[in-house]
Amino acid sequence: MFTRFTSMLHHAVEALAPNVSLQQEFMSHWKSVNQYFVDVIDHKMSVDQTPVPGHLKHMIQMLVREEAGGEAGVPGPCMEYLLKERILETLYTLARTDCPPGMKQLVLQLFIKLLSHVRQPLLPHIHVHRPVQRLVKMCGEVKASPAETDEIQFLLTLCSVVKQDPYLVNFFIEMPKPKTPDSSKSVMTNNDVIEICPRQSRFIIVDSLLRLMHSEDARVSVKACEGLMLISSLPEENAARHLLANTNFTSKLTSQLCSLYTALPKALYPADIEAVDAKWGLDIASSVDDRHSFPGKRSVISFLSWLDFCDQLIGVAHELVAKALALSIHERFLIALLEPAILQTSEVDAIMATAHLSRCLRLVSSPELITEFAFFILGHESEPEVFGVPSSHRLRQRLLERCDHISEEVCVATWKLFEILLNKPNDHIVRNLVLRNLVSRGYTSSVSLPASAISSPTREHRPLSSPCSLPSTPLTADKPCKSEAAPSGFPLSGETESQSRVKPASFSLDPDDLVTPKDKVTDVSSADGEFVSSDALRSRSSGSGTSPPVFPEQLKRTESNKVELSYSNGGGEGDRVLEKSLKQEDEKDAGIIGRYELLDIRQVVSIFLNILPKDAISSHHSADSGYDSYLRDAQHQFAVMSAWHRKFNWPQKPVSKQNSPDWPFYEGLFLQKLLDKLSTMLQQSYEVNLQVTCVASRLALVPHANIHEFLLNPQLPIRQGCRNLPTVLQKLASDIQARVRIIPDFQNKLLGVRHKLMGYSNNSIRRCKTKIAGFSSDDSSSLLAGVIVFEEFCKELAAIAFVKHHAETLQR
């Protein structure tokens, strides 16, 4: 009843009182605020229980209303009064004393509304930016204060204003009064020295954000990081130099990363580290995390989340800031902490450190940080390697030596690191590991191999039928294939941080490109019917050290001088050969085709698919384990790879930079280890074979002409004493054929092992690359599993070769 009477009386007074201007009403509210502080001496009650918040709220509303009704960019009478009477400076003084209690929060909220709702630029006014500067310095001074939420919101509002008008950042850089000649500071980024500003000046907004970054409130800490990201991304070079010279920005962020890494528990499993999914800003526990928890998981998530924040910041920051922070992480985290842990002699600790490095490398996506990781792992060497001379970069040499370590765990962890490394879009990685030795093309023979002398080196052939036939459905990049397991661990769209940000190139395979073959491939054998291996074929050549292997004349030519493939009888139903688009390419050019110097892609695919003896084939007994799924995945993977490496402007044809005709060819330590491991697949465990073939297929996807011909051109004439991937596979196929004759009931045992790898499931698998519990590891089973991995690996290589050729023909 009393409230209604008061309201009626108030309206009556307003109706009878004379109309006042907006400026007079604004002045009246401010005088009421001043009168309260004059009348009240003991400020024990909270500010919310006083009339001050109401008056200040009305003042902000009047300023917004005045701006909406006035001319844009011109301050009205209320704004002029606000600036003339230095009202904001008075409010800062009240906030500094926090009297009455809560006044600091109230003033911060008033400044937030003023800066976010008033559209005209206010910071250039001295009576605005001076109290704003003082409020910025005050933020974060008291840890865990009740005003932390309002402080970080005020700083974020300022960061947003500065982001819209970057020149305003200069108002938050306090320059020193005297300048001494020796007060400058420099930052080294790689080989460049960046001269930056004197150390006496202060970047006050960054200092306050760094203080709030360590808040115990996770929400405040995340918002502080957002503010740092906004400030570091400003295009102003002056702001970037001051950020590096006048703050502890890089050291604070790197120190936090190092402290989180040292807090990780020692007893962790590499599989647990690999399975943790962490994103900055989403470090929130869930019921799913609890079901898959392990001791120390929260520590691992915190560490990876902070690394993800550093990576995202480097990706958007100014070039100077990005280089400086990446270099700081390289020196203070990678070299100081990770390198000693990886190089130690303890196998358990070395495996754990390598798993940490692999997980960190898989997470990062910014070019600057990827480059620093590449330099850390591989060094800066770019000259061709010399056989027997170890690398000057100790970590690279040690990791490559561990690729054939006696411990399978060490071996698998190391190969996994190189697989992730090859999956990063960085030119230095490919050049350091592979290209610096392949650019000489010392592995090729000087004699060209005639098209009529090319065929598969195995004795028994099978037709291109299911499960190794070509697909009958179109493959499009818009609809990437989703399978149970990728053939080589390649992340599909949406699976990882860096790859999901790349839009793959668009190309597709038309179903009309597929035709039914009428020709047949004859067997490759000697005159006496014996199987001819690659080594034997080379020994039957003319004897020249540079002569290519001479294959029997088994390919017929039509009247149009076009090669026809022929298949043996008993091939089975549904035999299909490649596509009519390749027939059209044959009519255009029967020789070199663009980047990949293939005489006939049908022959290349046929060689890879038919390299394994018929008795050693087991995939035709399992559903959907054929060639179709490999084509789909290879198309998507190569599109992503091409998008990444397009900026490197690699040559369209193989580069030849051979120093002299007698220069001995050495493929380099990385390729040497890779080919050695592939050549001993029958003596290695299932896990090692899977990981090694993953690395090989990843390397085969790289769109460089020299790498392609070394790995995917079985028609290439090889110099005597040299080897490439097809020759290694041919020799391994010969060994498998010999084993088929020795092991009794070979094919039934092979099928049994395949069923075990499939888990006795009828569900389709692509590559048998999933480890099934209970799989026996005896010698016979390991050998048979190696044959299965070899068969699937050859299918994958055939798919990659075809997809790369098809993409090349579409680009021409």
PDB file of N, CA, C and O in Angstrom, residues 238-278:
ATOM      1  N   ASN A 238      54.344  -1.689 -34.185  1.00  0.00           N
ATOM      2  CA  ASN A 238      54.827  -1.051 -32.961  1.00  0.00           C
ATOM      3  C   ASN A 238      54.308  -1.782 -31.736  1.00  0.00           C
ATOM      4  O   ASN A 238      55.040  -1.992 -30.757  1.00  0.00           O
ATOM      5  N   ALA A 239      53.027  -2.195 -31.788  1.00  0.00           N
ATOM      6  CA  ALA A 239      52.455  -2.942 -30.664  1.00  0.00           C
ATOM      7  C   ALA A 239      53.135  -4.296 -30.506  1.00  0.00           C
ATOM      8  O   ALA A 239      53.388  -4.750 -29.381  1.00  0.00           O
ATOM      9  N   ALA A 240      53.452  -4.949 -31.608  1.00  0.00           N
ATOM     10  CA  ALA A 240      54.133  -6.245 -31.540  1.00  0.00           C
ATOM     11  C   ALA A 240      55.519  -6.113 -30.926  1.00  0.00           C
ATOM     12  O   ALA A 240      55.937  -6.933 -30.097  1.00  0.00           O
ATOM     13  N   ARG A 241      56.241  -5.066 -31.304  1.00  0.00           N
ATOM     14  CA  ARG A 241      57.579  -4.877 -30.743  1.00  0.00           C
ATOM     15  C   ARG A 241      57.519  -4.566 -29.251  1.00  0.00           C
ATOM     16  O   ARG A 241      58.340  -5.054 -28.473  1.00  0.00           O
ATOM     17  N   HIS A 242      56.565  -3.734 -28.849  1.00  0.00           N
ATOM     18  CA  HIS A 242      56.414  -3.440 -27.423  1.00  0.00           C
ATOM     19  C   HIS A 242      55.971  -4.683 -26.654  1.00  0.00           C
ATOM     20  O   HIS A 242      56.358  -4.879 -25.501  1.00  0.00           O
ATOM     21  N   LEU A 243      55.127  -5.504 -27.270  1.00  0.00           N
ATOM     22  CA  LEU A 243      54.677  -6.733 -26.611  1.00  0.00           C
ATOM     23  C   LEU A 243      55.852  -7.643 -26.291  1.00  0.00           C
ATOM     24  O   LEU A 243      55.895  -8.278 -25.223  1.00  0.00           O
ATOM     25  N   LEU A 244      56.822  -7.705 -27.188  1.00  0.00           N
ATOM     26  CA  LEU A 244      57.976  -8.574 -26.975  1.00  0.00           C
ATOM     27  C   LEU A 244      59.004  -7.946 -26.043  1.00  0.00           C
ATOM     28  O   LEU A 244      59.655  -8.643 -25.270  1.00  0.00           O
ATOM     29  N   ALA A 245      59.147  -6.619 -26.113  1.00  0.00           N
ATOM     30  CA  ALA A 245      60.220  -5.968 -25.365  1.00  0.00           C
ATOM     31  C   ALA A 245      59.807  -5.568 -23.964  1.00  0.00           C
ATOM     32  O   ALA A 245      60.618  -5.655 -23.032  1.00  0.00           O
ATOM     33  N   ASN A 246      58.564  -5.173 -23.781  1.00  0.00           N
ATOM     34  CA  ASN A 246      58.161  -4.530 -22.538  1.00  0.00           C
ATOM     35  C   ASN A 246      57.244  -5.380 -21.673  1.00  0.00           C
ATOM     36  O   ASN A 246      56.667  -4.876 -20.720  1.00  0.00           O
ATOM     37  N   THR A 247      57.059  -6.635 -22.030  1.00  0.00           N
ATOM     38  CA  THR A 247      56.254  -7.542 -21.210  1.00  0.00           C
ATOM     39  C   THR A 247      56.960  -8.892 -21.111  1.00  0.00           C
ATOM     40  O   THR A 247      57.924  -9.155 -21.826  1.00  0.00           O
ATOM     41  N   ASN A 248      56.460  -9.699 -20.220  1.00  0.00           N
ATOM     42  CA  ASN A 248      56.939 -11.080 -20.091  1.00  0.00           C
ATOM     43  C   ASN A 248      56.028 -12.037 -20.846  1.00  0.00           C
ATOM     44  O   ASN A 248      55.785 -13.166 -20.402  1.00  0.00           O
ATOM     45  N   PHE A 249      55.524 -11.596 -21.988  1.00  0.00           N
ATOM     46  CA  PHE A 249      54.533 -12.366 -22.728  1.00  0.00           C
ATOM     47  C   PHE A 249      55.055 -13.752 -23.111  1.00  0.00           C
ATOM     48  O   PHE A 249      54.464 -14.775 -22.745  1.00  0.00           O
ATOM     49  N   THR A 250      56.147 -13.825 -23.844  1.00  0.00           N
ATOM     50  CA  THR A 250      56.647 -15.122 -24.317  1.00  0.00           C
ATOM     51  C   THR A 250      57.139 -15.983 -23.160  1.00  0.00           C
ATOM     52  O   THR A 250      56.899 -17.193 -23.130  1.00  0.00           O
ATOM     53  N   SER A 251      57.815 -15.387 -22.202  1.00  0.00           N
ATOM     54  CA  SER A 251      58.348 -16.176 -21.074  1.00  0.00           C
ATOM     55  C   SER A 251      57.236 -16.716 -20.193  1.00  0.00           C
ATOM     56  O   SER A 251      57.310 -17.846 -19.710  1.00  0.00           O
ATOM     57  N   LYS A 252      56.185 -15.922 -19.989  1.00  0.00           N
ATOM     58  CA  LYS A 252      55.070 -16.385 -19.151  1.00  0.00           C
ATOM     59  C   LYS A 252      54.344 -17.557 -19.792  1.00  0.00           C
ATOM     60  O   LYS A 252      54.051 -18.569 -19.137  1.00  0.00           O
ATOM     61  N   LEU A 253      54.066 -17.442 -21.086  1.00  0.00           N
ATOM     62  CA  LEU A 253      53.345 -18.516 -21.771  1.00  0.00           C
ATOM     63  C   LEU A 253      54.191 -19.780 -21.847  1.00  0.00           C
ATOM     64  O   LEU A 253      53.686 -20.897 -21.639  1.00  0.00           O
ATOM     65  N   THR A 254      55.481 -19.633 -22.128  1.00  0.00           N
ATOM     66  CA  THR A 254      56.349 -20.809 -22.206  1.00  0.00           C
ATOM     67  C   THR A 254      56.573 -21.426 -20.838  1.00  0.00           C
ATOM     68  O   THR A 254      56.622 -22.659 -20.707  1.00  0.00           O
ATOM     69  N   SER A 255      56.703 -20.606 -19.816  1.00  0.00           N
ATOM     70  CA  SER A 255      56.886 -21.132 -18.457  1.00  0.00           C
ATOM     71  C   SER A 255      55.672 -21.936 -18.009  1.00  0.00           C
ATOM     72  O   SER A 255      55.811 -22.978 -17.359  1.00  0.00           O
ATOM     73  N   GLN A 256      54.494 -21.445 -18.364  1.00  0.00           N
ATOM     74  CA  GLN A 256      53.282 -22.197 -18.023  1.00  0.00           C
ATOM     75  C   GLN A 256      53.267 -23.551 -18.717  1.00  0.00           C
ATOM     76  O   GLN A 256      52.894 -24.571 -18.120  1.00  0.00           O
ATOM     77  N   LEU A 257      53.697 -23.576 -19.986  1.00  0.00           N
ATOM     78  CA  LEU A 257      53.759 -24.844 -20.720  1.00  0.00           C
ATOM     79  C   LEU A 257      54.758 -25.796 -20.078  1.00  0.00           C
ATOM     80  O   LEU A 257      54.477 -26.995 -19.923  1.00  0.00           O
ATOM     81  N   CYS A 258      55.905 -25.296 -19.690  1.00  0.00           N
ATOM     82  CA  CYS A 258      56.929 -26.148 -19.080  1.00  0.00           C
ATOM     83  C   CYS A 258      56.484 -26.672 -17.726  1.00  0.00           C
ATOM     84  O   CYS A 258      56.722 -27.843 -17.390  1.00  0.00           O
ATOM     85  N   SER A 259      55.842 -25.822 -16.934  1.00  0.00           N
ATOM     86  CA  SER A 259      55.389 -26.269 -15.617  1.00  0.00           C
ATOM     87  C   SER A 259      54.303 -27.330 -15.724  1.00  0.00           C
ATOM     88  O   SER A 259      54.271 -28.294 -14.941  1.00  0.00           O
ATOM     89  N   LEU A 260      53.412 -27.200 -16.701  1.00  0.00           N
ATOM     90  CA  LEU A 260      52.382 -28.223 -16.890  1.00  0.00           C
ATOM     91  C   LEU A 260      52.993 -29.532 -17.381  1.00  0.00           C
ATOM     92  O   LEU A 260      52.510 -30.615 -17.019  1.00  0.00           O
ATOM     93  N   TYR A 261      54.055 -29.451 -18.188  1.00  0.00           N
ATOM     94  CA  TYR A 261      54.700 -30.681 -18.655  1.00  0.00           C
ATOM     95  C   TYR A 261      55.421 -31.388 -17.518  1.00  0.00           C
ATOM     96  O   TYR A 261      55.347 -32.624 -17.397  1.00  0.00           O
ATOM     97  N   THR A 262      56.128 -30.643 -16.695  1.00  0.00           N
ATOM     98  CA  THR A 262      56.843 -31.270 -15.569  1.00  0.00           C
ATOM     99  C   THR A 262      55.880 -31.843 -14.537  1.00  0.00           C
ATOM    100  O   THR A 262      56.275 -32.711 -13.752  1.00  0.00           O
ATOM    101  N   ALA A 263      54.629 -31.365 -14.531  1.00  0.00           N
ATOM    102  CA  ALA A 263      53.642 -31.896 -13.586  1.00  0.00           C
ATOM    103  C   ALA A 263      53.006 -33.199 -14.057  1.00  0.00           C
ATOM    104  O   ALA A 263      52.230 -33.807 -13.311  1.00  0.00           O
ATOM    105  N   LEU A 264      53.313 -33.642 -15.281  1.00  0.00           N
ATOM    106  CA  LEU A 264      52.739 -34.893 -15.778  1.00  0.00           C
ATOM    107  C   LEU A 264      53.287 -36.065 -14.979  1.00  0.00           C
ATOM    108  O   LEU A 264      54.480 -36.106 -14.644  1.00  0.00           O
ATOM    109  N   PRO A 265      52.450 -37.037 -14.656  1.00  0.00           N
ATOM    110  CA  PRO A 265      52.949 -38.224 -13.934  1.00  0.00           C
ATOM    111  C   PRO A 265      53.903 -39.030 -14.801  1.00  0.00           C
ATOM    112  O   PRO A 265      53.788 -39.055 -16.032  1.00  0.00           O
ATOM    113  N   LYS A 266      54.838 -39.676 -14.172  1.00  0.00           N
ATOM    114  CA  LYS A 266      55.841 -40.454 -14.899  1.00  0.00           C
ATOM    115  C   LYS A 266      55.276 -41.758 -15.442  1.00  0.00           C
ATOM    116  O   LYS A 266      55.674 -42.214 -16.511  1.00  0.00           O
ATOM    117  N   ALA A 267      54.376 -42.371 -14.703  1.00  0.00           N
ATOM    118  CA  ALA A 267      53.844 -43.684 -15.099  1.00  0.00           C
ATOM    119  C   ALA A 267      52.594 -43.496 -15.958  1.00  0.00           C
ATOM    120  O   ALA A 267      51.467 -43.436 -15.452  1.00  0.00           O
ATOM    121  N   LEU A 268      52.799 -43.360 -17.252  1.00  0.00           N
ATOM    122  CA  LEU A 268      51.703 -43.252 -18.211  1.00  0.00           C
ATOM    123  C   LEU A 268      51.949 -44.210 -19.361  1.00  0.00           C
ATOM    124  O   LEU A 268      53.097 -44.562 -19.660  1.00  0.00           O
ATOM    125  N   TYR A 269      50.879 -44.625 -20.001  1.00  0.00           N
ATOM    126  CA  TYR A 269      50.988 -45.479 -21.175  1.00  0.00           C
ATOM    127  C   TYR A 269      50.895 -44.621 -22.431  1.00  0.00           C
ATOM    128  O   TYR A 269      50.053 -43.717 -22.511  1.00  0.00           O
ATOM    129  N   PRO A 270      51.731 -44.892 -23.423  1.00  0.00           N
ATOM    130  CA  PRO A 270      51.649 -44.106 -24.667  1.00  0.00           C
ATOM    131  C   PRO A 270      50.272 -44.138 -25.308  1.00  0.00           C
ATOM    132  O   PRO A 270      49.839 -43.138 -25.884  1.00  0.00           O
ATOM    133  N   ALA A 271      49.586 -45.273 -25.210  1.00  0.00           N
ATOM    134  CA  ALA A 271      48.239 -45.358 -25.803  1.00  0.00           C
ATOM    135  C   ALA A 271      47.268 -44.411 -25.111  1.00  0.00           C
ATOM    136  O   ALA A 271      46.387 -43.832 -25.761  1.00  0.00           O
ATOM    137  N   ASP A 272      47.414 -44.224 -23.795  1.00  0.00           N
ATOM    138  CA  ASP A 272      46.544 -43.288 -23.075  1.00  0.00           C
ATOM    139  C   ASP A 272      46.812 -41.854 -23.506  1.00  0.00           C
ATOM    140  O   ASP A 272      45.871 -41.058 -23.674  1.00  0.00           O
ATOM    141  N   ILE A 273      48.074 -41.514 -23.684  1.00  0.00           N
ATOM    142  CA  ILE A 273      48.415 -40.156 -24.124  1.00  0.00           C
ATOM    143  C   ILE A 273      47.859 -39.901 -25.523  1.00  0.00           C
ATOM    144  O   ILE A 273      47.331 -38.823 -25.809  1.00  0.00           O
ATOM    145  N   GLU A 274      47.959 -40.885 -26.387  1.00  0.00           N
ATOM    146  CA  GLU A 274      47.478 -40.735 -27.758  1.00  0.00           C
ATOM    147  C   GLU A 274      45.965 -40.596 -27.809  1.00  0.00           C
ATOM    148  O   GLU A 274      45.431 -39.904 -28.685  1.00  0.00           O
ATOM    149  N   ALA A 275      45.266 -41.220 -26.866  1.00  0.00           N
ATOM    150  CA  ALA A 275      43.801 -41.220 -26.905  1.00  0.00           C
ATOM    151  C   ALA A 275      43.188 -39.971 -26.302  1.00  0.00           C
ATOM    152  O   ALA A 275      41.995 -39.709 -26.505  1.00  0.00           O
ATOM    153  N   VAL A 276      43.967 -39.176 -25.568  1.00  0.00           N
ATOM    154  CA  VAL A 276      43.417 -37.984 -24.923  1.00  0.00           C
ATOM    155  C   VAL A 276      43.092 -36.930 -25.976  1.00  0.00           C
ATOM    156  O   VAL A 276      43.912 -36.615 -26.827  1.00  0.00           O
ATOM    157  N   ASP A 277      41.902 -36.399 -25.906  1.00  0.00           N
ATOM    158  CA  ASP A 277      41.470 -35.343 -26.812  1.00  0.00           C
ATOM    159  C   ASP A 277      41.331 -34.063 -26.006  1.00  0.00           C
ATOM    160  O   ASP A 277      40.505 -33.973 -25.097  1.00  0.00           O
ATOM    161  N   ALA A 278      42.144 -33.076 -26.307  1.00  0.00           N
ATOM    162  CA  ALA A 278      42.165 -31.836 -25.537  1.00  0.00           C
ATOM    163  C   ALA A 278      42.093 -30.648 -26.474  1.00  0.00           C
ATOM    164  O   ALA A 278      42.766 -30.613 -27.501  1.00  0.00           O
TER     165      ALA A 278
END
